[in-house]
Amino acid sequence: ERYHTAARLFRPGRRVVAFTGAGISVPSGIPDFRSASSGLWNTFDPMEVASLTAFRERPQAFFDWLEPLTGQIFQASPNPAHYALAQLQSSNRLETIITQNIDGLHQKAGASDVIELHGNMNHLVCLTCQKIEKVDDYLDRWLKEHILPVCPRCGAFLKPDIILYEEMLPVDAWEQAEFSCQQADVILVAGTSLEVMPASSLPLEGFQKGAQIVIMNLTPTFLDSVAEVVLPVDVAKGMPELCRQILA
Ligand code: OAD
Ligand code: ZN
């Protein structure tokens, strides 16, 4: 069946990259952006709350959007999909995990080589004076007392170190990710709609350079037509099963 067909592509010695998105953290209780009823962008307009303009001009709307998500992220634990990918990595059957997620759950599951295309929630940065602060020093006051994080040096609101709309992707992360996809023999795409550029151009670029594509996602993506195998299953069930068959 399809898991078997997919698993055979992950032979030892082949260069395998995983490309993940919000869907891989849905079983950990963090909502994704574009699922039909539960996606965050059903309730929020991304440009109104998650853009650089929004942060600068409507900080209250920005923090109203981000605060509950931040709470969910810091409460969440890795799920079987994160653990399966970490296991593939420690078994030398997966090199790099490229993620669009900001939740740090791949690393919490024990993954080592993780490229974060959209940043993470570990730090807060001041866009006025460039001060960098640890989020831990602000989290309780922010989430429990709803006191928004402000820069201790200049008083401006601090921006979590995540990539907003209208912002550039971090150059180092981008170049490492592009290199990995260009070298890859297999790219395992999991839990992403592939609707957001430029991130979603990476697996396409890999395919154009000869990588075979395996997709595990509940809903269709634009790369399904060129994929070797499409697994339209829940990652929390499908990823451990795929991993089991690869390591069998
Ligand atoms: P999306 O919400 O666009 O896509 C998540 C995909 O995961 C959807 O196609 C779902 O069908 C699928 N999915 C959900 N739960 C699943 C499950 N349990 N098993 C398998 N598949 C599941 O999220 P991303 O593609 O990550 O950017 O979104 C990309 C970017 O858009 C995000 O990084 C964020 C957002 O705006 C920024 O914030 C810059
Ligand atoms: Zn400052």
PDB file of C-alpha atoms and ligand atoms in Angstrom:
ATOM      1  CA  GLU A   1       0.000   0.000   0.000  1.00  0.00           C
ATOM      2  CA  ARG A   2       0.873   3.636  -0.021  1.00  0.00           C
ATOM      3  CA  TYR A   3       2.939   3.698   3.185  1.00  0.00           C
ATOM      4  CA  HIS A   4       5.061   0.896   1.807  1.00  0.00           C
ATOM      5  CA  THR A   5       5.578   2.683  -1.505  1.00  0.00           C
ATOM      6  CA  ALA A   6       6.548   5.832   0.362  1.00  0.00           C
ATOM      7  CA  ALA A   7       8.821   4.041   2.820  1.00  0.00           C
ATOM      8  CA  ARG A   8      10.837   2.453   0.000  1.00  0.00           C
ATOM      9  CA  LEU A   9      11.884   5.927  -1.174  1.00  0.00           C
ATOM     10  CA  PHE A  10      13.637   6.517   2.160  1.00  0.00           C
ATOM     11  CA  ARG A  11      16.387   3.950   1.558  1.00  0.00           C
ATOM     12  CA  PRO A  12      19.578   4.324   3.593  1.00  0.00           C
ATOM     13  CA  GLY A  13      21.997   6.752   2.030  1.00  0.00           C
ATOM     14  CA  ARG A  14      19.379   8.901   0.353  1.00  0.00           C
ATOM     15  CA  ARG A  15      19.285  12.543   1.350  1.00  0.00           C
ATOM     16  CA  VAL A  16      15.943  13.172   2.983  1.00  0.00           C
ATOM     17  CA  VAL A  17      14.522  16.524   4.051  1.00  0.00           C
ATOM     18  CA  ALA A  18      11.239  17.157   5.869  1.00  0.00           C
ATOM     19  CA  PHE A  19       9.260  20.322   5.209  1.00  0.00           C
ATOM     20  CA  THR A  20       6.612  20.961   7.865  1.00  0.00           C
ATOM     21  CA  GLY A  21       3.831  23.407   8.662  1.00  0.00           C
ATOM     22  CA  ALA A  22       1.143  24.160  11.191  1.00  0.00           C
ATOM     23  CA  GLY A  23      -0.745  20.902  10.540  1.00  0.00           C
ATOM     24  CA  ILE A  24       1.978  18.909  12.256  1.00  0.00           C
ATOM     25  CA  SER A  25       1.247  20.752  15.513  1.00  0.00           C
ATOM     26  CA  VAL A  26      -2.561  20.558  15.307  1.00  0.00           C
ATOM     27  CA  PRO A  27      -2.549  17.219  17.232  1.00  0.00           C
ATOM     28  CA  SER A  28      -0.603  19.108  19.935  1.00  0.00           C
ATOM     29  CA  GLY A  29      -3.515  21.511  20.358  1.00  0.00           C
ATOM     30  CA  ILE A  30      -2.164  24.447  18.349  1.00  0.00           C
ATOM     31  CA  PRO A  31      -4.566  25.601  15.630  1.00  0.00           C
ATOM     32  CA  ASP A  32      -3.364  25.915  12.035  1.00  0.00           C
ATOM     33  CA  PHE A  33      -4.136  28.864   9.773  1.00  0.00           C
ATOM     34  CA  ARG A  34      -6.213  27.543   6.878  1.00  0.00           C
ATOM     35  CA  SER A  35      -8.192  24.466   7.979  1.00  0.00           C
ATOM     36  CA  ALA A  36     -11.841  24.847   7.030  1.00  0.00           C
ATOM     37  CA  SER A  37     -13.393  25.800  10.357  1.00  0.00           C
ATOM     38  CA  SER A  38     -10.599  25.802  12.922  1.00  0.00           C
ATOM     39  CA  GLY A  39      -7.901  27.729  11.035  1.00  0.00           C
ATOM     40  CA  LEU A  40      -6.831  31.038  12.577  1.00  0.00           C
ATOM     41  CA  TRP A  41      -7.287  32.911   9.321  1.00  0.00           C
ATOM     42  CA  ASN A  42     -11.019  32.147   9.435  1.00  0.00           C
ATOM     43  CA  THR A  43     -11.308  34.497  12.414  1.00  0.00           C
ATOM     44  CA  PHE A  44      -8.460  36.886  11.718  1.00  0.00           C
ATOM     45  CA  ASP A  45      -7.298  38.708   8.603  1.00  0.00           C
ATOM     46  CA  PRO A  46      -3.552  38.072   8.508  1.00  0.00           C
ATOM     47  CA  MET A  47      -2.733  41.518   7.116  1.00  0.00           C
ATOM     48  CA  GLU A  48      -4.818  43.151   9.854  1.00  0.00           C
ATOM     49  CA  VAL A  49      -3.104  41.355  12.745  1.00  0.00           C
ATOM     50  CA  ALA A  50       0.063  39.574  11.623  1.00  0.00           C
ATOM     51  CA  SER A  51       1.788  42.097   9.383  1.00  0.00           C
ATOM     52  CA  LEU A  52       4.587  44.501  10.214  1.00  0.00           C
ATOM     53  CA  THR A  53       2.131  47.328   9.551  1.00  0.00           C
ATOM     54  CA  ALA A  54      -0.296  45.808  12.045  1.00  0.00           C
ATOM     55  CA  PHE A  55       2.426  45.511  14.696  1.00  0.00           C
ATOM     56  CA  ARG A  56       3.481  49.125  14.198  1.00  0.00           C
ATOM     57  CA  GLU A  57       0.069  50.725  13.785  1.00  0.00           C
ATOM     58  CA  ARG A  58      -2.301  48.420  15.669  1.00  0.00           C
ATOM     59  CA  PRO A  59      -0.195  46.780  18.391  1.00  0.00           C
ATOM     60  CA  GLN A  60      -3.297  45.970  20.454  1.00  0.00           C
ATOM     61  CA  ALA A  61      -4.837  44.018  17.552  1.00  0.00           C
ATOM     62  CA  PHE A  62      -1.502  42.288  16.978  1.00  0.00           C
ATOM     63  CA  PHE A  63      -1.204  41.207  20.618  1.00  0.00           C
ATOM     64  CA  ASP A  64      -4.910  40.257  20.825  1.00  0.00           C
ATOM     65  CA  TRP A  65      -4.222  37.783  18.033  1.00  0.00           C
ATOM     66  CA  LEU A  66      -0.871  36.518  19.277  1.00  0.00           C
ATOM     67  CA  GLU A  67      -1.562  36.229  23.007  1.00  0.00           C
ATOM     68  CA  PRO A  68      -3.836  33.156  22.977  1.00  0.00           C
ATOM     69  CA  LEU A  69      -1.657  31.477  20.354  1.00  0.00           C
ATOM     70  CA  THR A  70       1.403  32.116  22.517  1.00  0.00           C
ATOM     71  CA  GLY A  71      -0.384  30.548  25.480  1.00  0.00           C
ATOM     72  CA  GLN A  72      -1.187  27.464  23.395  1.00  0.00           C
ATOM     73  CA  ILE A  73       2.385  27.242  22.114  1.00  0.00           C
ATOM     74  CA  PHE A  74       3.943  27.346  25.573  1.00  0.00           C
ATOM     75  CA  GLN A  75       1.483  24.771  26.946  1.00  0.00           C
ATOM     76  CA  ALA A  76       1.896  22.377  24.044  1.00  0.00           C
ATOM     77  CA  SER A  77       3.884  19.163  23.985  1.00  0.00           C
ATOM     78  CA  PRO A  78       5.221  17.351  20.929  1.00  0.00           C
ATOM     79  CA  ASN A  79       2.894  14.732  19.419  1.00  0.00           C
ATOM     80  CA  PRO A  80       3.735  11.374  17.778  1.00  0.00           C
ATOM     81  CA  ALA A  81       4.460  13.092  14.442  1.00  0.00           C
ATOM     82  CA  HIS A  82       7.187  15.263  15.977  1.00  0.00           C
ATOM     83  CA  TYR A  83       8.658  12.245  17.781  1.00  0.00           C
ATOM     84  CA  ALA A  84       8.587  10.110  14.630  1.00  0.00           C
ATOM     85  CA  LEU A  85      10.556  12.722  12.670  1.00  0.00           C
ATOM     86  CA  ALA A  86      13.061  13.079  15.516  1.00  0.00           C
ATOM     87  CA  GLN A  87      13.494   9.307  15.529  1.00  0.00           C
ATOM     88  CA  LEU A  88      14.080   9.224  11.774  1.00  0.00           C
ATOM     89  CA  GLN A  89      16.714  11.884  12.276  1.00  0.00           C
ATOM     90  CA  SER A  90      18.520  10.061  15.064  1.00  0.00           C
ATOM     91  CA  SER A  91      18.412   6.899  12.916  1.00  0.00           C
ATOM     92  CA  ASN A  92      20.173   8.819  10.120  1.00  0.00           C
ATOM     93  CA  ARG A  93      17.247   8.450   7.737  1.00  0.00           C
ATOM     94  CA  LEU A  94      16.379  12.149   7.758  1.00  0.00           C
ATOM     95  CA  GLU A  95      18.847  15.027   7.568  1.00  0.00           C
ATOM     96  CA  THR A  96      17.169  18.371   7.971  1.00  0.00           C
ATOM     97  CA  ILE A  97      13.740  19.426   9.171  1.00  0.00           C
ATOM     98  CA  ILE A  98      12.677  22.694   7.591  1.00  0.00           C
ATOM     99  CA  THR A  99       9.690  24.140   9.409  1.00  0.00           C
ATOM    100  CA  GLN A 100       7.390  27.098   8.964  1.00  0.00           C
ATOM    101  CA  ASN A 101       6.300  26.683  12.586  1.00  0.00           C
ATOM    102  CA  ILE A 102       7.249  29.002  15.426  1.00  0.00           C
ATOM    103  CA  ASP A 103       6.360  26.594  18.247  1.00  0.00           C
ATOM    104  CA  GLY A 104       9.698  24.831  18.799  1.00  0.00           C
ATOM    105  CA  LEU A 105       7.998  21.421  19.080  1.00  0.00           C
ATOM    106  CA  HIS A 106      10.379  19.628  16.696  1.00  0.00           C
ATOM    107  CA  GLN A 107      13.267  20.555  18.987  1.00  0.00           C
ATOM    108  CA  LYS A 108      11.256  19.641  22.103  1.00  0.00           C
ATOM    109  CA  ALA A 109      10.749  16.189  20.565  1.00  0.00           C
ATOM    110  CA  GLY A 110      14.513  15.803  20.265  1.00  0.00           C
ATOM    111  CA  ALA A 111      15.111  16.817  16.653  1.00  0.00           C
ATOM    112  CA  SER A 112      18.558  18.282  16.121  1.00  0.00           C
ATOM    113  CA  ASP A 113      18.872  19.828  12.683  1.00  0.00           C
ATOM    114  CA  VAL A 114      15.840  22.146  12.464  1.00  0.00           C
ATOM    115  CA  ILE A 115      15.659  25.200  10.223  1.00  0.00           C
ATOM    116  CA  GLU A 116      13.035  27.701  11.336  1.00  0.00           C
ATOM    117  CA  LEU A 117      11.923  29.732   8.319  1.00  0.00           C
ATOM    118  CA  HIS A 118       9.503  31.903  10.269  1.00  0.00           C
ATOM    119  CA  GLY A 119      11.478  32.424  13.486  1.00  0.00           C
ATOM    120  CA  ASN A 120      10.380  31.338  16.954  1.00  0.00           C
ATOM    121  CA  MET A 121       8.962  32.642  20.212  1.00  0.00           C
ATOM    122  CA  ASN A 122      12.146  32.428  22.287  1.00  0.00           C
ATOM    123  CA  HIS A 123      13.059  36.088  22.075  1.00  0.00           C
ATOM    124  CA  LEU A 124      11.465  39.502  21.805  1.00  0.00           C
ATOM    125  CA  VAL A 125      13.108  42.221  19.743  1.00  0.00           C
ATOM    126  CA  CYS A 126      12.807  45.988  19.866  1.00  0.00           C
ATOM    127  CA  LEU A 127      12.337  47.431  16.388  1.00  0.00           C
ATOM    128  CA  THR A 128      13.272  50.895  17.673  1.00  0.00           C
ATOM    129  CA  CYS A 129      16.571  50.309  19.527  1.00  0.00           C
ATOM    130  CA  GLN A 130      17.321  46.656  18.525  1.00  0.00           C
ATOM    131  CA  LYS A 131      17.386  45.364  22.113  1.00  0.00           C
ATOM    132  CA  ILE A 132      16.817  41.606  22.347  1.00  0.00           C
ATOM    133  CA  GLU A 133      15.042  40.160  25.390  1.00  0.00           C
ATOM    134  CA  LYS A 134      14.258  36.603  26.521  1.00  0.00           C
ATOM    135  CA  VAL A 135      10.537  35.894  26.257  1.00  0.00           C
ATOM    136  CA  ASP A 136      10.691  33.997  29.580  1.00  0.00           C
ATOM    137  CA  ASP A 137      11.209  37.279  31.419  1.00  0.00           C
ATOM    138  CA  TYR A 138       7.914  38.622  30.032  1.00  0.00           C
ATOM    139  CA  LEU A 139       5.685  35.584  29.587  1.00  0.00           C
ATOM    140  CA  ASP A 140       3.885  35.524  32.937  1.00  0.00           C
ATOM    141  CA  ARG A 141       3.067  39.214  32.981  1.00  0.00           C
ATOM    142  CA  TRP A 142       2.003  39.088  29.346  1.00  0.00           C
ATOM    143  CA  LEU A 143      -0.158  35.945  29.435  1.00  0.00           C
ATOM    144  CA  LYS A 144      -1.501  36.158  32.992  1.00  0.00           C
ATOM    145  CA  GLU A 145      -1.766  39.885  33.644  1.00  0.00           C
ATOM    146  CA  HIS A 146      -2.108  40.952  30.002  1.00  0.00           C
ATOM    147  CA  ILE A 147       0.710  43.456  30.381  1.00  0.00           C
ATOM    148  CA  LEU A 148       2.154  43.798  26.886  1.00  0.00           C
ATOM    149  CA  PRO A 149       5.936  43.431  26.588  1.00  0.00           C
ATOM    150  CA  VAL A 150       7.725  46.769  26.206  1.00  0.00           C
ATOM    151  CA  CYS A 151      11.396  47.537  25.710  1.00  0.00           C
ATOM    152  CA  PRO A 152      13.180  48.281  29.000  1.00  0.00           C
ATOM    153  CA  ARG A 153      15.514  50.646  27.165  1.00  0.00           C
ATOM    154  CA  CYS A 154      13.184  52.745  25.011  1.00  0.00           C
ATOM    155  CA  GLY A 155       9.605  51.809  25.899  1.00  0.00           C
ATOM    156  CA  ALA A 156       8.521  50.584  22.463  1.00  0.00           C
ATOM    157  CA  PHE A 157       6.467  47.401  22.183  1.00  0.00           C
ATOM    158  CA  LEU A 158       8.676  44.330  21.820  1.00  0.00           C
ATOM    159  CA  LYS A 159       8.044  42.126  18.797  1.00  0.00           C
ATOM    160  CA  PRO A 160       8.349  38.355  19.195  1.00  0.00           C
ATOM    161  CA  ASP A 161      11.156  37.101  16.993  1.00  0.00           C
ATOM    162  CA  ILE A 162       8.755  35.622  14.428  1.00  0.00           C
ATOM    163  CA  ILE A 163       8.430  36.583  10.796  1.00  0.00           C
ATOM    164  CA  LEU A 164       5.407  38.739  10.065  1.00  0.00           C
ATOM    165  CA  TYR A 165       3.804  39.472   6.738  1.00  0.00           C
ATOM    166  CA  GLU A 166       5.841  42.174   4.937  1.00  0.00           C
ATOM    167  CA  GLU A 167       9.024  40.920   6.615  1.00  0.00           C
ATOM    168  CA  MET A 168      11.945  39.154   4.933  1.00  0.00           C
ATOM    169  CA  LEU A 169      12.700  35.586   5.891  1.00  0.00           C
ATOM    170  CA  PRO A 170      15.919  35.197   7.899  1.00  0.00           C
ATOM    171  CA  VAL A 171      18.692  35.006   5.303  1.00  0.00           C
ATOM    172  CA  ASP A 172      20.716  32.239   6.994  1.00  0.00           C
ATOM    173  CA  ALA A 173      17.696  29.992   7.482  1.00  0.00           C
ATOM    174  CA  TRP A 174      16.573  30.593   3.918  1.00  0.00           C
ATOM    175  CA  GLU A 175      19.945  29.790   2.397  1.00  0.00           C
ATOM    176  CA  GLN A 176      20.398  26.632   4.458  1.00  0.00           C
ATOM    177  CA  ALA A 177      16.876  25.501   3.565  1.00  0.00           C
ATOM    178  CA  GLU A 178      17.376  26.197  -0.125  1.00  0.00           C
ATOM    179  CA  PHE A 179      20.671  24.304  -0.113  1.00  0.00           C
ATOM    180  CA  SER A 180      19.077  21.307   1.644  1.00  0.00           C
ATOM    181  CA  CYS A 181      16.165  21.169  -0.807  1.00  0.00           C
ATOM    182  CA  GLN A 182      18.444  21.459  -3.815  1.00  0.00           C
ATOM    183  CA  GLN A 183      20.571  18.531  -2.586  1.00  0.00           C
ATOM    184  CA  ALA A 184      17.650  16.375  -1.485  1.00  0.00           C
ATOM    185  CA  ASP A 185      16.706  13.017  -2.980  1.00  0.00           C
ATOM    186  CA  VAL A 186      13.399  12.971  -1.091  1.00  0.00           C
ATOM    187  CA  ILE A 187      11.363  15.802   0.416  1.00  0.00           C
ATOM    188  CA  LEU A 188       8.689  14.789   2.928  1.00  0.00           C
ATOM    189  CA  VAL A 189       6.082  17.559   3.040  1.00  0.00           C
ATOM    190  CA  ALA A 190       3.866  17.321   6.132  1.00  0.00           C
ATOM    191  CA  GLY A 191       1.060  19.412   7.599  1.00  0.00           C
ATOM    192  CA  THR A 192       1.282  22.404   5.311  1.00  0.00           C
ATOM    193  CA  SER A 193      -1.106  23.858   2.750  1.00  0.00           C
ATOM    194  CA  LEU A 194       1.916  25.127   0.748  1.00  0.00           C
ATOM    195  CA  GLU A 195      -0.031  28.321   0.209  1.00  0.00           C
ATOM    196  CA  VAL A 196       2.516  30.730   1.618  1.00  0.00           C
ATOM    197  CA  MET A 197       5.384  32.024  -0.472  1.00  0.00           C
ATOM    198  CA  PRO A 198       8.298  32.110  -0.436  1.00  0.00           C
ATOM    199  CA  ALA A 199       8.464  29.106   1.921  1.00  0.00           C
ATOM    200  CA  SER A 200       6.373  26.878  -0.340  1.00  0.00           C
ATOM    201  CA  SER A 201       8.716  27.453  -3.276  1.00  0.00           C
ATOM    202  CA  LEU A 202      11.378  25.357  -1.472  1.00  0.00           C
ATOM    203  CA  PRO A 203       9.862  21.898  -2.037  1.00  0.00           C
ATOM    204  CA  LEU A 204       9.014  22.944  -5.596  1.00  0.00           C
ATOM    205  CA  GLU A 205      12.612  23.967  -6.174  1.00  0.00           C
ATOM    206  CA  GLY A 206      13.743  20.645  -4.731  1.00  0.00           C
ATOM    207  CA  PHE A 207      11.416  18.797  -7.097  1.00  0.00           C
ATOM    208  CA  GLN A 208      12.753  20.751 -10.059  1.00  0.00           C
ATOM    209  CA  LYS A 209      16.271  19.720  -9.002  1.00  0.00           C
ATOM    210  CA  GLY A 210      15.258  16.071  -8.992  1.00  0.00           C
ATOM    211  CA  ALA A 211      13.917  15.352  -5.519  1.00  0.00           C
ATOM    212  CA  GLN A 212      11.046  12.924  -5.104  1.00  0.00           C
ATOM    213  CA  ILE A 213       8.130  14.388  -3.180  1.00  0.00           C
ATOM    214  CA  VAL A 214       6.094  12.618  -0.503  1.00  0.00           C
ATOM    215  CA  ILE A 215       3.147  14.538   0.926  1.00  0.00           C
ATOM    216  CA  MET A 216       1.308  13.830   4.180  1.00  0.00           C
ATOM    217  CA  ASN A 217      -1.490  16.367   4.545  1.00  0.00           C
ATOM    218  CA  LEU A 218      -5.238  16.158   5.216  1.00  0.00           C
ATOM    219  CA  THR A 219      -6.108  18.462   2.305  1.00  0.00           C
ATOM    220  CA  PRO A 220      -4.707  18.754  -1.238  1.00  0.00           C
ATOM    221  CA  THR A 221      -1.708  20.914  -2.144  1.00  0.00           C
ATOM    222  CA  PHE A 222      -0.370  22.263  -5.439  1.00  0.00           C
ATOM    223  CA  LEU A 223       2.441  19.679  -5.383  1.00  0.00           C
ATOM    224  CA  ASP A 224       0.129  16.632  -5.133  1.00  0.00           C
ATOM    225  CA  SER A 225       0.154  16.181  -8.907  1.00  0.00           C
ATOM    226  CA  VAL A 226       3.936  15.727  -9.025  1.00  0.00           C
ATOM    227  CA  ALA A 227       4.328  13.779  -5.757  1.00  0.00           C
ATOM    228  CA  GLU A 228       5.413  10.124  -5.782  1.00  0.00           C
ATOM    229  CA  VAL A 229       3.016   9.426  -2.924  1.00  0.00           C
ATOM    230  CA  VAL A 230       0.267  11.487  -1.310  1.00  0.00           C
ATOM    231  CA  LEU A 231      -0.931  10.361   2.129  1.00  0.00           C
ATOM    232  CA  PRO A 232      -4.094  12.298   3.081  1.00  0.00           C
ATOM    233  CA  VAL A 233      -3.964  11.237   6.718  1.00  0.00           C
ATOM    234  CA  ASP A 234      -3.619  12.676  10.226  1.00  0.00           C
ATOM    235  CA  VAL A 235       0.103  13.172  10.859  1.00  0.00           C
ATOM    236  CA  ALA A 236      -0.232  11.906  14.437  1.00  0.00           C
ATOM    237  CA  LYS A 237      -1.187   8.484  13.042  1.00  0.00           C
ATOM    238  CA  GLY A 238       0.511   8.579   9.659  1.00  0.00           C
ATOM    239  CA  MET A 239       3.971   9.785  10.624  1.00  0.00           C
ATOM    240  CA  PRO A 240       4.652   7.047  13.212  1.00  0.00           C
ATOM    241  CA  GLU A 241       3.360   4.480  10.705  1.00  0.00           C
ATOM    242  CA  LEU A 242       5.591   5.793   7.913  1.00  0.00           C
ATOM    243  CA  CYS A 243       8.529   5.928  10.310  1.00  0.00           C
ATOM    244  CA  ARG A 244       7.881   2.342  11.434  1.00  0.00           C
ATOM    245  CA  GLN A 245       7.883   1.116   7.833  1.00  0.00           C
ATOM    246  CA  ILE A 246      11.039   3.080   6.963  1.00  0.00           C
ATOM    247  CA  LEU A 247      12.916   1.625   9.932  1.00  0.00           C
ATOM    248  CA  ALA A 248      11.483  -1.887   9.559  1.00  0.00           C
TER     249      ALA A 248
HETATM  250  P1  OAD B   1      -1.879  26.071   6.971  1.00  0.00           P
HETATM  251  O1  OAD B   1      -2.919  26.264   8.013  1.00  0.00           O
HETATM  252  O2  OAD B   1      -1.949  26.907   5.757  1.00  0.00           O
HETATM  253  O3  OAD B   1      -1.865  24.553   6.490  1.00  0.00           O
HETATM  254  C1  OAD B   1      -1.898  23.509   7.416  1.00  0.00           C
HETATM  255  C2  OAD B   1      -2.238  22.222   6.647  1.00  0.00           C
HETATM  256  O4  OAD B   1      -2.188  21.154   7.561  1.00  0.00           O
HETATM  257  C3  OAD B   1      -3.637  22.244   6.038  1.00  0.00           C
HETATM  258  O5  OAD B   1      -3.523  21.980   4.649  1.00  0.00           O
HETATM  259  C4  OAD B   1      -4.387  21.137   6.763  1.00  0.00           C
HETATM  260  O6  OAD B   1      -5.216  20.393   5.897  1.00  0.00           O
HETATM  261  C5  OAD B   1      -3.271  20.280   7.281  1.00  0.00           C
HETATM  262  N1  OAD B   1      -3.558  19.602   8.558  1.00  0.00           N
HETATM  263  C6  OAD B   1      -4.176  20.106   9.650  1.00  0.00           C
HETATM  264  N2  OAD B   1      -4.209  19.208  10.645  1.00  0.00           N
HETATM  265  C7  OAD B   1      -3.587  18.091  10.162  1.00  0.00           C
HETATM  266  C8  OAD B   1      -3.303  16.811  10.712  1.00  0.00           C
HETATM  267  N3  OAD B   1      -3.648  16.477  11.968  1.00  0.00           N
HETATM  268  N4  OAD B   1      -2.662  15.908   9.919  1.00  0.00           N
HETATM  269  C9  OAD B   1      -2.316  16.220   8.649  1.00  0.00           C
HETATM  270  N5  OAD B   1      -2.555  17.415   8.087  1.00  0.00           N
HETATM  271  C10 OAD B   1      -3.177  18.345   8.832  1.00  0.00           C
HETATM  272  O7  OAD B   1      -0.465  26.203   7.719  1.00  0.00           O
HETATM  273  P2  OAD B   1       0.965  26.410   7.053  1.00  0.00           P
HETATM  274  O8  OAD B   1       1.039  25.765   5.736  1.00  0.00           O
HETATM  275  O9  OAD B   1       1.977  26.073   8.069  1.00  0.00           O
HETATM  276  O10 OAD B   1       3.088  32.255   8.372  1.00  0.00           O
HETATM  277  O11 OAD B   1       0.950  27.984   6.874  1.00  0.00           O
HETATM  278  C11 OAD B   1       2.080  28.625   6.366  1.00  0.00           C
HETATM  279  C12 OAD B   1       2.228  29.978   6.994  1.00  0.00           C
HETATM  280  O12 OAD B   1       1.009  30.710   6.910  1.00  0.00           O
HETATM  281  C13 OAD B   1       2.508  29.959   8.473  1.00  0.00           C
HETATM  282  O13 OAD B   1       3.866  29.710   8.764  1.00  0.00           O
HETATM  283  C14 OAD B   1       2.112  31.338   8.896  1.00  0.00           C
HETATM  284  C15 OAD B   1       0.813  31.437   8.141  1.00  0.00           C
HETATM  285  O14 OAD B   1       0.417  32.726   7.816  1.00  0.00           O
HETATM  286  C16 OAD B   1       3.489  33.296   9.096  1.00  0.00           C
HETATM  287  O15 OAD B   1       2.998  33.556  10.172  1.00  0.00           O
HETATM  288  C17 OAD B   1       4.581  34.112   8.453  1.00  0.00           C
HETATM  289 ZN    ZN B   2      14.003  49.600  22.507  1.00  0.00          ZN
END
